[in-house]
Tab-separated table of N, CA and C in Angstrom:
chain	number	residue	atom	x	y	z
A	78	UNK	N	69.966	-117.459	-36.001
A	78	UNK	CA	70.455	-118.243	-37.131
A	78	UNK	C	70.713	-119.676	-36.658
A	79	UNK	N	70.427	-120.608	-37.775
A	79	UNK	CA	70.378	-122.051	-36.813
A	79	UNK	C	72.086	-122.420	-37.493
A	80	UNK	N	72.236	-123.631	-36.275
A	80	UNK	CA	73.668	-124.597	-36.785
A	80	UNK	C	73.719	-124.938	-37.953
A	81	UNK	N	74.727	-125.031	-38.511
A	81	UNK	CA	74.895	-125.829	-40.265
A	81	UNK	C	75.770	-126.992	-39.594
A	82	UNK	N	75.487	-128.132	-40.004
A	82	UNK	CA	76.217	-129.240	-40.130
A	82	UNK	C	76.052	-129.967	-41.270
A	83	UNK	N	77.326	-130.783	-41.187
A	83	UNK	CA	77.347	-132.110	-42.461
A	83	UNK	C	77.707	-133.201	-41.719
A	84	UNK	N	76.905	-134.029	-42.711
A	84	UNK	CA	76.459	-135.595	-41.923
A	84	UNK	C	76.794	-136.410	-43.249
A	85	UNK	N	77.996	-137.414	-43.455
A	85	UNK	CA	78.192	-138.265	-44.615
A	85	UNK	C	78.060	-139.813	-43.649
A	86	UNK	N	77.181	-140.417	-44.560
A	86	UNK	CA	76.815	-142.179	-44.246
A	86	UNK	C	77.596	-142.993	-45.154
A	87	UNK	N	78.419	-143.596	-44.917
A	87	UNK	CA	79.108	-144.214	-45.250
A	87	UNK	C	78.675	-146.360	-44.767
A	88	UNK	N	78.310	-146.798	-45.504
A	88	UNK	CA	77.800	-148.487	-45.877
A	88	UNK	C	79.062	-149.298	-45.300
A	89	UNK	N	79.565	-149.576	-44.567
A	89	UNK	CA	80.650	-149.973	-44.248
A	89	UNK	C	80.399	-151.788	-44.513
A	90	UNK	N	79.678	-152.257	-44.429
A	90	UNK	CA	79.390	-153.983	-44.720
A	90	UNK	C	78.203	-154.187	-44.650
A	91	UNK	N	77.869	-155.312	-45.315
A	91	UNK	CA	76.339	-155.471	-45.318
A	91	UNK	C	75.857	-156.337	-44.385
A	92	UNK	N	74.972	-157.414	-44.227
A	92	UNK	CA	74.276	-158.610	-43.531
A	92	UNK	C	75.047	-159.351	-42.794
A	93	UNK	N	76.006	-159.556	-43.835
A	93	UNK	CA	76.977	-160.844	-44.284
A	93	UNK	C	78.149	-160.198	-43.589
A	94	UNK	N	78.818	-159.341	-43.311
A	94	UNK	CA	80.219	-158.759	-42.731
A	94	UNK	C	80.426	-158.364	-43.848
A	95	UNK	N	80.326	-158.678	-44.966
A	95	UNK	CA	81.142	-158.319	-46.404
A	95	UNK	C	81.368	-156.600	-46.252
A	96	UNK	N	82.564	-156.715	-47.334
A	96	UNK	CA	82.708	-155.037	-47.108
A	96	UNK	C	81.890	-154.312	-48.204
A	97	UNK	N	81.261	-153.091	-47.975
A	97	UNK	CA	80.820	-152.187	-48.868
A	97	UNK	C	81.476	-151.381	-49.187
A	98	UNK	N	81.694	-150.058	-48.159
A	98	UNK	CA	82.503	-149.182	-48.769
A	98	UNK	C	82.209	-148.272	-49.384
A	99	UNK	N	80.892	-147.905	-49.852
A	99	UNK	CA	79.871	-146.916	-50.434
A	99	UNK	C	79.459	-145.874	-49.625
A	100	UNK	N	79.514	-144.324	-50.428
A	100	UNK	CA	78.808	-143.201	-49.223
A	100	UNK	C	77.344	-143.812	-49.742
A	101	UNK	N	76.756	-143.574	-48.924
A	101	UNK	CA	75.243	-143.858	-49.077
A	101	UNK	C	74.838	-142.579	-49.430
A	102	UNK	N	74.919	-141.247	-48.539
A	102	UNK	CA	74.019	-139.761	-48.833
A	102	UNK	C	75.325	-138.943	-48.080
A	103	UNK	N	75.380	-138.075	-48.503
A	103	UNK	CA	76.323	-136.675	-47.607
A	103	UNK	C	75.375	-135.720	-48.088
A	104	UNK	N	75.646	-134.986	-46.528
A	104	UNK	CA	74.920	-133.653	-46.896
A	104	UNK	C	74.396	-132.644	-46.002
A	105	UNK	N	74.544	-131.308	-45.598
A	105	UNK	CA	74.592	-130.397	-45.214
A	105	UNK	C	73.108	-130.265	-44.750
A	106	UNK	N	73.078	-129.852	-43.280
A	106	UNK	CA	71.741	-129.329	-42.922
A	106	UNK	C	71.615	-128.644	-41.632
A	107	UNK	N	70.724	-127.907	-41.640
A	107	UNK	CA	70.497	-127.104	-40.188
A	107	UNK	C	69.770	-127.669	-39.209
A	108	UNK	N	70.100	-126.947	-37.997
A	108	UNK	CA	69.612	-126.891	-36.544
A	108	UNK	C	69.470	-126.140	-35.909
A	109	UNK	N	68.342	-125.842	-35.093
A	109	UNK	CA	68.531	-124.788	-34.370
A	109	UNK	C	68.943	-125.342	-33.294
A	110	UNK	N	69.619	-126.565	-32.665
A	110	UNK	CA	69.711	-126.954	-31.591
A	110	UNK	C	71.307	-127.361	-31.178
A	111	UNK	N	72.317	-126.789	-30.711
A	111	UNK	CA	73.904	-127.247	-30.372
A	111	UNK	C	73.761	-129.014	-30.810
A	112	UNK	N	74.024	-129.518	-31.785
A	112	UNK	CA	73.725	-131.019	-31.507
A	112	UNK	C	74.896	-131.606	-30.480
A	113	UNK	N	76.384	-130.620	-30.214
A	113	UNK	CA	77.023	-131.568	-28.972
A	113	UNK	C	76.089	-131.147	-27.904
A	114	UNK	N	76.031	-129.882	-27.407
A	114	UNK	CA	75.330	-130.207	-26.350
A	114	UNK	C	74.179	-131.009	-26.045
A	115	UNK	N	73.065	-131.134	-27.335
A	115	UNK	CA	72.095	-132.149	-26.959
A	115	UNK	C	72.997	-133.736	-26.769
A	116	UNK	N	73.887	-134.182	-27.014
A	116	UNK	CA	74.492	-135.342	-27.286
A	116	UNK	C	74.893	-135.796	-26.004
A	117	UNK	N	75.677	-134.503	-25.173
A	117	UNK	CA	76.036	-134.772	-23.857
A	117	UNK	C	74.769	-134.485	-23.072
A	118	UNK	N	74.288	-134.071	-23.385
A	118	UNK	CA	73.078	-133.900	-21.957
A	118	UNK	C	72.527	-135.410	-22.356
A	119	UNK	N	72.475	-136.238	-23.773
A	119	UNK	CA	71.792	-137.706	-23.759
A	119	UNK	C	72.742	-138.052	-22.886
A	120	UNK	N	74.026	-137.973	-22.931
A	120	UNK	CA	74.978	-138.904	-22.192
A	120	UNK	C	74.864	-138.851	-20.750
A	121	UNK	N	74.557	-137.704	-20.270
A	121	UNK	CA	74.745	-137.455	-18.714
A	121	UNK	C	73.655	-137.913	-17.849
A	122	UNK	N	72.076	-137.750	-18.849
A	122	UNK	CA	71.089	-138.099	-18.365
A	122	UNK	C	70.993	-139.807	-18.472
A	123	UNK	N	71.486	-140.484	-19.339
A	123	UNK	CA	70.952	-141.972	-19.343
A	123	UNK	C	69.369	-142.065	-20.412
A	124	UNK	N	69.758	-141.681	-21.048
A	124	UNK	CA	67.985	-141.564	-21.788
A	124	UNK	C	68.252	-142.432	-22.594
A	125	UNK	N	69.583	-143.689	-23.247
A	125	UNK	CA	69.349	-144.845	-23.624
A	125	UNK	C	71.130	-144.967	-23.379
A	126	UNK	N	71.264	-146.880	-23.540
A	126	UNK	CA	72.539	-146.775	-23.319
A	126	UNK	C	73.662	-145.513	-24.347
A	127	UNK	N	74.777	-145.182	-23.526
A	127	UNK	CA	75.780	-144.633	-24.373
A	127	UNK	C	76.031	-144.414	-25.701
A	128	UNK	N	76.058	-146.063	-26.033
A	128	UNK	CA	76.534	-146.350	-27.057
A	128	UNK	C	75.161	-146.120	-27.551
A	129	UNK	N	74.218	-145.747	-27.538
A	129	UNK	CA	73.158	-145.691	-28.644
A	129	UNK	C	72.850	-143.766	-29.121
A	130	UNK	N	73.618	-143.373	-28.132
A	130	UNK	CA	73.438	-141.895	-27.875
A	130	UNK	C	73.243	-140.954	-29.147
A	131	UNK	N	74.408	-141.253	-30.256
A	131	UNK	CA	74.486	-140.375	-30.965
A	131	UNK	C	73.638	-141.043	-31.901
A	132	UNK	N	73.020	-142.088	-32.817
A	132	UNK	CA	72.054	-142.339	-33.615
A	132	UNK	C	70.996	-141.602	-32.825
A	133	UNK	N	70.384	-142.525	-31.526
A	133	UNK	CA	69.173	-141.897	-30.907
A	133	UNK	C	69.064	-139.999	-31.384
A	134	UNK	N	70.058	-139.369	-30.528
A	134	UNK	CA	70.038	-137.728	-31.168
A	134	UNK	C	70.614	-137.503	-32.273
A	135	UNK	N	70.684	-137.913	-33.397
A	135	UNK	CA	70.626	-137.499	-34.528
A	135	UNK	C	69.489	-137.832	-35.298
A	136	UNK	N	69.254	-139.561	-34.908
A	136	UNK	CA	67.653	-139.523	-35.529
A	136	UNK	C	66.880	-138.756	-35.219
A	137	UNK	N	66.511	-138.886	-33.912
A	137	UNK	CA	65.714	-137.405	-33.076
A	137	UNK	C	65.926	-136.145	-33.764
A	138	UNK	N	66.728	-135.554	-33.926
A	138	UNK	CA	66.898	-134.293	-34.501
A	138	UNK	C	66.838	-133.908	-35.584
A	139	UNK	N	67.216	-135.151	-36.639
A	139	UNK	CA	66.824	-134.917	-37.884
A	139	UNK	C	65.490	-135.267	-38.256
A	140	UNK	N	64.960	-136.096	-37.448
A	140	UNK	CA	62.842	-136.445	-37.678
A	140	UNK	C	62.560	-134.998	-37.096
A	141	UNK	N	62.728	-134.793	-35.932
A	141	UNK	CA	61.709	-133.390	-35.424
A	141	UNK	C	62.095	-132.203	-36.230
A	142	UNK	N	63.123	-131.659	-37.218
A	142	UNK	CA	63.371	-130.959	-38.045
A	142	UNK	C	62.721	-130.717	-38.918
A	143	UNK	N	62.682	-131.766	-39.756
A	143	UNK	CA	61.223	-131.785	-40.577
A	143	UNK	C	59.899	-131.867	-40.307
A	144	UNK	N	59.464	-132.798	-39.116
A	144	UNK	CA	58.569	-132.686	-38.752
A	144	UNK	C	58.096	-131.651	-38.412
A	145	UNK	N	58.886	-130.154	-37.524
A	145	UNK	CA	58.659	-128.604	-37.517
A	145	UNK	C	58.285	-128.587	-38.613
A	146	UNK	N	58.645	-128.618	-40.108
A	146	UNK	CA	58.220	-128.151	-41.098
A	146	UNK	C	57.285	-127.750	-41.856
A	147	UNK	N	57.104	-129.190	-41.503
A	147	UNK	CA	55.997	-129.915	-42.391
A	147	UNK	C	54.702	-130.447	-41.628
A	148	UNK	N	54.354	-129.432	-40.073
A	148	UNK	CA	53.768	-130.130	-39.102
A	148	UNK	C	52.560	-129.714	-39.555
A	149	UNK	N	52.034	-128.691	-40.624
A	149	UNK	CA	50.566	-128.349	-41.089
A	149	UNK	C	50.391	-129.152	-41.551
A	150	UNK	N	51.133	-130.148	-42.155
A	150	UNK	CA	50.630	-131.367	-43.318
A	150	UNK	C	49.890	-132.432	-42.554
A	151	UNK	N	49.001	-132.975	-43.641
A	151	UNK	CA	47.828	-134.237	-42.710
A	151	UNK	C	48.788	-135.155	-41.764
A	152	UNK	N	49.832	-135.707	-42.696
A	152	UNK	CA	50.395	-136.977	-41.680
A	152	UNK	C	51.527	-135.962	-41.304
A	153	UNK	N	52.043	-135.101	-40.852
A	153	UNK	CA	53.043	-135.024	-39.624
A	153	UNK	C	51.865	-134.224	-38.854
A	154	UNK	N	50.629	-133.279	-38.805
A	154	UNK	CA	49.798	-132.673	-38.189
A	154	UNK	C	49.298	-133.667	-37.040
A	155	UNK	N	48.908	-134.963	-37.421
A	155	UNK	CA	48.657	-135.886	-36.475
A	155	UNK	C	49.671	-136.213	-35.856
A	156	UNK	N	50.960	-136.717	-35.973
A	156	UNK	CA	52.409	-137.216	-35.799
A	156	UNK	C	52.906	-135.755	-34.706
A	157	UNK	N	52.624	-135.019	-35.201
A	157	UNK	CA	53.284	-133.557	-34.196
A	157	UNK	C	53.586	-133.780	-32.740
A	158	UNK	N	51.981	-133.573	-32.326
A	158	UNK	CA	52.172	-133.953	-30.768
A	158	UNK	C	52.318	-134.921	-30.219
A	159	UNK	N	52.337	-136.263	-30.153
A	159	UNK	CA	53.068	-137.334	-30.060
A	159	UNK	C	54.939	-136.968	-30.151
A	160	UNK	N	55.274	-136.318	-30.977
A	160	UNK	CA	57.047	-136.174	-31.291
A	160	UNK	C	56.819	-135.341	-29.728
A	161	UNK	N	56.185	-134.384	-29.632
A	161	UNK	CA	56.088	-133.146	-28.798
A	161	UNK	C	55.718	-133.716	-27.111
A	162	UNK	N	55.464	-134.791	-27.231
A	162	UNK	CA	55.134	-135.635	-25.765
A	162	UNK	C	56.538	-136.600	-25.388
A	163	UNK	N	56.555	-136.902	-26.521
A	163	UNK	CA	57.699	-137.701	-26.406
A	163	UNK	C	59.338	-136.797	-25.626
A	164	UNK	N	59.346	-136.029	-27.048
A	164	UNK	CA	60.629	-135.197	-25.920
A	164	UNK	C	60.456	-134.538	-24.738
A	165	UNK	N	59.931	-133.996	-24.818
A	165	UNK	CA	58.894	-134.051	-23.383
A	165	UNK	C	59.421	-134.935	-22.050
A	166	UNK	N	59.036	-135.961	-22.671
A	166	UNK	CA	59.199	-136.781	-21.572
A	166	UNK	C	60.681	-137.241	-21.539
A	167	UNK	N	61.718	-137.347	-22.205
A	167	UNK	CA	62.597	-137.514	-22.283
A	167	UNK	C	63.762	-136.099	-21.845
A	168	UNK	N	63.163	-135.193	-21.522
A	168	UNK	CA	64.043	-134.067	-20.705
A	168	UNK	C	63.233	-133.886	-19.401
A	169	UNK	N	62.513	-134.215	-19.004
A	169	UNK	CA	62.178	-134.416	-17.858
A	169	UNK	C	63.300	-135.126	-16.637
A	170	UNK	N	63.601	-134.590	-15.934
A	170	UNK	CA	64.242	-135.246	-14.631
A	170	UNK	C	64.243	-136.763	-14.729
A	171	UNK	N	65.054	-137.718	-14.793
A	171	UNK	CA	65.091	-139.292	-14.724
A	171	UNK	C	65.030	-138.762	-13.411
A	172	UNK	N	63.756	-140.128	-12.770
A	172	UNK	CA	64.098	-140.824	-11.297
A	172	UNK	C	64.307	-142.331	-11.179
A	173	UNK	N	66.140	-141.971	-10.296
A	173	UNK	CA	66.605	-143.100	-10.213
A	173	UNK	C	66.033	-144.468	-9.511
């Protein structure tokens, strides 16, 4: 059975600093993957700074999610293995 999580985006200011203040989308979705543990293994390995950690694995996780899905389809069928090289290469051993 995969993870259930909820993910609310919240617009906090625009261009300008101005404030927004708007949810943008909330909303519930699965994983088959611990997303803390993928979060800390970004952190421990260095696979982009820190501070970029949790967008990087959440974008990541929420593109390759669908992309599983929908990988018979023309444009993610091409797109597949490319996602599939990519992580790939990104759990591979860093050499320092």
């Amino acid at each position: 059975m995969p993870h259930l999580y909820h993910l609310s985006l919240k617009h906090l200011a625009d261009q300008k600093g101005n404030s927004v203040g708007e949810i943008v989308c909330e909303f519930d979705f699965h994983n088959h993957d611990d997303l803390a543990k993928i979060i800390q293994k970004a952190k421990d390995n260095g696979v982009v700074p820190e501070s970029e950690v949790f967008e990087f694995c959440l974008g990541l996780k929420l593109l390759t999610e669908v992309a599983m899905k929908h990988r018979d389809e023309p444009e993610f069928a091409e797109f597949f293995p490319h996602l599939g090289t990519f992580i790939r290469a990104i759990k591979a051993p860093r050499i320092q």
